[in-house]
Amino acid sequence: MSTTGQCLCGKIKYSLDNPPAMTGVCHCKNCQRQAGSAFSTLAGVPVPEFHINHGQPKLYKDADTDSGDAVERFFCGDCGSPIYSKVPSQAEMIYLKTGTLDDTSEFAPQFHVWSGSKQNWVELAEGVPAMPKNPG
Ligand SMILES: [Zn+2]
Ligand SMILES: [Zn+2]
């Protein structure tokens, strides 16, 4: 998996020191709304390994969550691409929106979260753990 990425318009560019070790899909309703899609594809990256090299993402504090955790959603203020999210309980990690990676050929989710609110047409691969809510 490539370790560089950018938003749609190219104003936000980032790099990772290492390919993400943890990958997953979030089917929560808020991710569906933010992505304008069926789910978010995510990669957990330790904060020190994530670098914004160009531009400054805007922050939306998403307090209307089922978990009660205010999710910080960072996105490009020009083109609207979601770039990454942070949750207060995991201050050491960012959750990258992997569709913004330059090369997604290696992406394969290791787990699904909030599968209880997944869209009906989405079929989850057998053998990939799915949690109806968040992992807690
Ligand atoms: Zn942009
Ligand atoms: Zn979500």
XYZ file of C-alpha atoms and ligand atoms in Angstrom, residues 26 28 31 73 114, ligand 2:
6
model
C -17.016 1.557 9.657
C -22.023 3.795 11.261
C -19.639 7.756 8.411
C -13.557 14.583 11.560
C -21.080 -0.825 13.416
Zn -18.226 5.430 11.541
